Amino acid sequence: MENKKTLIAGLIIGGCVIALAAVAAVALTVIFPLLKAKDAVKTDVDMTEMGRQYVSDFPIANGQTLHRVSGKWSVQKKKIGGVELLYVWNPGIKKDEIEYLNFTVFNKAEDARKMYEDMYETYSEYSGSHGSWGWDEGTNWFTSEEPGVCDASIVQIIYLEDNIIIAADIEVSGEWGMPVETEETTETVSTQNVFDRSTLKEYVIENAADIRSVVLNVILDENFKPDLSDVEIRDGYVAVLRDGSGEITRETYVYEMARGYRYINTTSTTESWGSAHWNTVVDNEGYLNTKEEIVEVAGDHGSCGFVTYPGDSRTYSVDDFLSDK
């Protein structure tokens, strides 16, 4: 009798062990692939973001502005406080909601947040001292009257989405409180459909992540190559910064404008080894405010060795260029 009880107990325990093993096997069969798939998705997302420096990798130089990027967008690269950024906007006729927005793009999310926090402080102080007209806020966004506008009152939405700051004018009124339409168009007022800017607040808040994706992956397509075929080296430049040796030299042509300077960066190579004939290719061009910025761009380009002036066969130092009035 005792042996029979022992046998039954053993069978019960063995059955439980087998059942638990079966359950574990099923669990591994079902759950492990799901975990693996989840990890694969995460890896894909990480690989998409990994290594891409959205500002640094975009093929324009500091101070350069390109138009008609992805059809209708303008993109300018700037440095503010040593941090590179891209400013992206549509200067022409607008049809879709996203075309009424402008974007400030950074390599790093922390740089975007630093600028957002600085903007929040500036806007909130201004709003608090001007009746708080238009002020509202939520997680990573706020709306406020834009500081420093003299001939109009503009309420903007500012939204932080990872490494991008999204901005839009959601209300524009003239000096006397009349609505102002800022759309650039050749149509007459009577036939023009005036866009309701107030819808942009909800549009940005509800679609910020998708908007960021469009900016980074469509407008700032990583395969984009700028068309510089219409940029020519013309007379009128006031100085040329140069460097190089042998068969290759790099130049930065400097033009003085009414405000600031225009520069054109070029690379010149000999047609063949030892040839006296050179081929010159425009690498990029842009506009900057100061000579110091021109020198910085020339340093990045590899042309910041010495300076020549039109009609003068002598060479001068970069310090001479900076101090020359």
Coordinates of N, CA, C and O in Angstrom, one line a residue, residues 87 101-104 106 112-124 134-147 154-161 164-170 200-201 204-205 208:
Y87 N 18.5 76.7 -40.0 CA 17.2 77.4 -39.9 C 16.5 77.1 -41.2 O 17.1 77.3 -42.3
L101 N 5.2 76.8 -41.1 CA 6.1 76.6 -39.9 C 7.5 76.9 -40.3 O 7.9 76.9 -41.5
N102 N 8.3 77.2 -39.3 CA 9.8 77.3 -39.5 C 10.4 76.5 -38.4 O 9.9 76.2 -37.4
F103 N 11.7 76.1 -38.7 CA 12.3 75.1 -37.9 C 13.8 75.5 -37.6 O 14.5 75.9 -38.5
T104 N 14.2 75.2 -36.4 CA 15.6 75.4 -36.0 C 16.1 74.0 -35.6 O 15.5 73.4 -34.7
F106 N 19.1 71.2 -34.7 CA 20.4 71.1 -34.0 C 20.9 69.6 -34.2 O 20.2 68.7 -34.4
A112 N 19.1 71.9 -28.5 CA 17.8 72.5 -28.8 C 17.1 72.9 -27.5 O 16.4 73.9 -27.4
R113 N 17.2 72.0 -26.5 CA 16.5 72.4 -25.2 C 17.1 73.6 -24.6 O 16.4 74.4 -24.0
K114 N 18.4 73.8 -24.7 CA 19.0 75.0 -24.1 C 18.5 76.3 -24.8 O 18.1 77.2 -24.1
M115 N 18.4 76.2 -26.1 CA 17.8 77.4 -26.8 C 16.3 77.6 -26.5 O 15.8 78.7 -26.3
Y116 N 15.6 76.5 -26.4 CA 14.2 76.5 -26.0 C 14.0 77.2 -24.7 O 13.1 78.1 -24.5
E117 N 14.8 76.8 -23.7 CA 14.7 77.3 -22.4 C 15.0 78.8 -22.4 O 14.4 79.6 -21.6
D118 N 16.0 79.2 -23.2 CA 16.4 80.6 -23.3 C 15.2 81.4 -23.9 O 14.9 82.5 -23.4
M119 N 14.6 80.8 -24.9 CA 13.4 81.5 -25.5 C 12.3 81.6 -24.6 O 11.6 82.6 -24.5
Y120 N 12.0 80.5 -23.8 CA 10.9 80.5 -22.9 C 11.1 81.7 -21.9 O 10.2 82.4 -21.5
E121 N 12.3 81.8 -21.4 CA 12.6 82.9 -20.4 C 12.4 84.3 -21.0 O 11.7 85.1 -20.4
T122 N 12.9 84.5 -22.2 CA 12.8 85.8 -22.9 C 11.3 86.1 -23.2 O 10.8 87.2 -22.9
Y123 N 10.6 85.1 -23.7 CA 9.2 85.3 -24.1 C 8.3 85.5 -22.9 O 7.4 86.4 -22.9
S124 N 8.5 84.7 -21.8 CA 7.7 84.8 -20.6 C 7.9 86.1 -19.9 O 6.9 86.7 -19.4
G134 N -2.0 86.3 -25.4 CA -1.6 85.2 -26.2 C -0.9 84.1 -25.4 O -0.5 83.1 -26.0
W135 N -0.6 84.3 -24.1 CA 0.2 83.3 -23.4 C -0.6 82.0 -23.1 O -1.7 82.1 -22.6
D136 N 0.1 80.9 -23.4 CA -0.4 79.6 -23.0 C 0.8 78.7 -23.0 O 1.8 79.0 -23.6
E137 N 0.7 77.6 -22.3 CA 1.8 76.7 -22.3 C 1.4 75.3 -21.9 O 0.4 75.0 -21.3
G138 N 2.3 74.3 -22.3 CA 2.1 72.9 -22.0 C 3.4 72.3 -21.9 O 4.5 72.9 -21.8
T139 N 3.5 70.9 -22.0 CA 4.7 70.2 -22.0 C 5.5 70.5 -23.3 O 5.1 70.1 -24.4
N140 N 6.7 71.1 -23.1 CA 7.6 71.4 -24.2 C 7.0 72.4 -25.3 O 7.5 72.4 -26.4
W141 N 6.0 73.2 -24.9 CA 5.6 74.2 -25.8 C 5.0 75.4 -25.0 O 4.6 75.3 -23.9
F142 N 4.9 76.5 -25.7 CA 4.3 77.7 -25.2 C 3.8 78.6 -26.4 O 4.4 78.5 -27.5
T143 N 2.8 79.4 -26.1 CA 2.5 80.5 -27.1 C 2.6 81.8 -26.4 O 2.4 81.9 -25.2
S144 N 3.0 82.8 -27.2 CA 3.3 84.1 -26.6 C 3.4 85.2 -27.7 O 3.7 84.8 -28.8
E145 N 3.1 86.4 -27.3 CA 3.4 87.5 -28.2 C 4.9 87.6 -28.4 O 5.7 87.4 -27.5
E146 N 5.3 87.7 -29.7 CA 6.7 87.8 -30.0 C 7.4 89.1 -29.5 O 6.8 90.2 -29.8
P147 N 8.5 89.0 -28.8 CA 9.1 90.2 -28.3 C 9.7 91.1 -29.5 O 10.2 90.5 -30.5
I154 N 2.3 89.9 -32.9 CA 2.4 88.5 -33.5 C 2.4 87.5 -32.3 O 3.3 87.6 -31.4
V155 N 1.5 86.6 -32.3 CA 1.5 85.5 -31.3 C 2.1 84.3 -32.0 O 1.7 83.9 -33.1
Q156 N 3.1 83.7 -31.3 CA 3.8 82.5 -31.9 C 3.6 81.3 -31.0 O 3.4 81.5 -29.8
I157 N 3.6 80.1 -31.6 CA 3.8 78.9 -30.9 C 5.2 78.5 -31.0 O 5.8 78.5 -32.1
I158 N 5.9 78.1 -29.9 CA 7.2 77.5 -29.9 C 7.1 76.1 -29.3 O 6.7 76.0 -28.2
Y159 N 7.6 75.2 -30.1 CA 7.5 73.8 -29.7 C 8.8 73.1 -29.8 O 9.4 73.1 -30.8
L160 N 9.2 72.4 -28.7 CA 10.5 71.6 -28.7 C 10.2 70.2 -28.9 O 9.4 69.5 -28.2
E161 N 10.7 69.6 -30.0 CA 10.6 68.2 -30.3 C 12.0 67.6 -30.6 O 12.5 67.8 -31.6
I164 N 14.7 69.6 -32.5 CA 14.2 70.6 -33.4 C 13.3 71.5 -32.6 O 12.5 71.1 -31.7
I165 N 13.3 72.8 -32.8 CA 12.4 73.8 -32.3 C 11.5 74.2 -33.5 O 11.9 74.7 -34.5
I166 N 10.2 73.9 -33.3 CA 9.2 74.3 -34.3 C 8.5 75.6 -33.9 O 8.2 75.8 -32.7
A167 N 8.4 76.5 -34.9 CA 7.8 77.8 -34.6 C 6.8 78.2 -35.6 O 7.0 77.8 -36.8
A168 N 5.8 78.9 -35.3 CA 4.8 79.4 -36.2 C 4.1 80.6 -35.7 O 3.9 80.8 -34.5
D169 N 3.7 81.6 -36.6 CA 2.9 82.7 -36.2 C 1.4 82.2 -36.2 O 0.9 81.9 -37.3
I170 N 0.8 82.2 -35.1 CA -0.6 81.8 -35.0 C -1.6 82.9 -35.0 O -2.8 82.7 -35.1
L200 N -2.9 76.5 -36.6 CA -1.5 76.0 -36.5 C -1.1 75.5 -35.1 O -0.3 74.6 -34.9
K201 N -1.7 76.1 -34.1 CA -1.4 75.7 -32.7 C -1.7 74.2 -32.5 O -0.9 73.4 -32.1
V204 N 0.5 71.8 -34.7 CA 1.8 71.5 -34.2 C 1.8 70.6 -33.0 O 2.5 69.6 -32.9
I205 N 0.9 70.9 -32.0 CA 0.9 70.1 -30.8 C 0.5 68.6 -31.1 O 1.1 67.7 -30.5
A208 N 3.7 67.0 -33.8 CA 5.1 67.4 -33.7 C 6.1 66.3 -34.1 O 7.1 66.6 -34.8

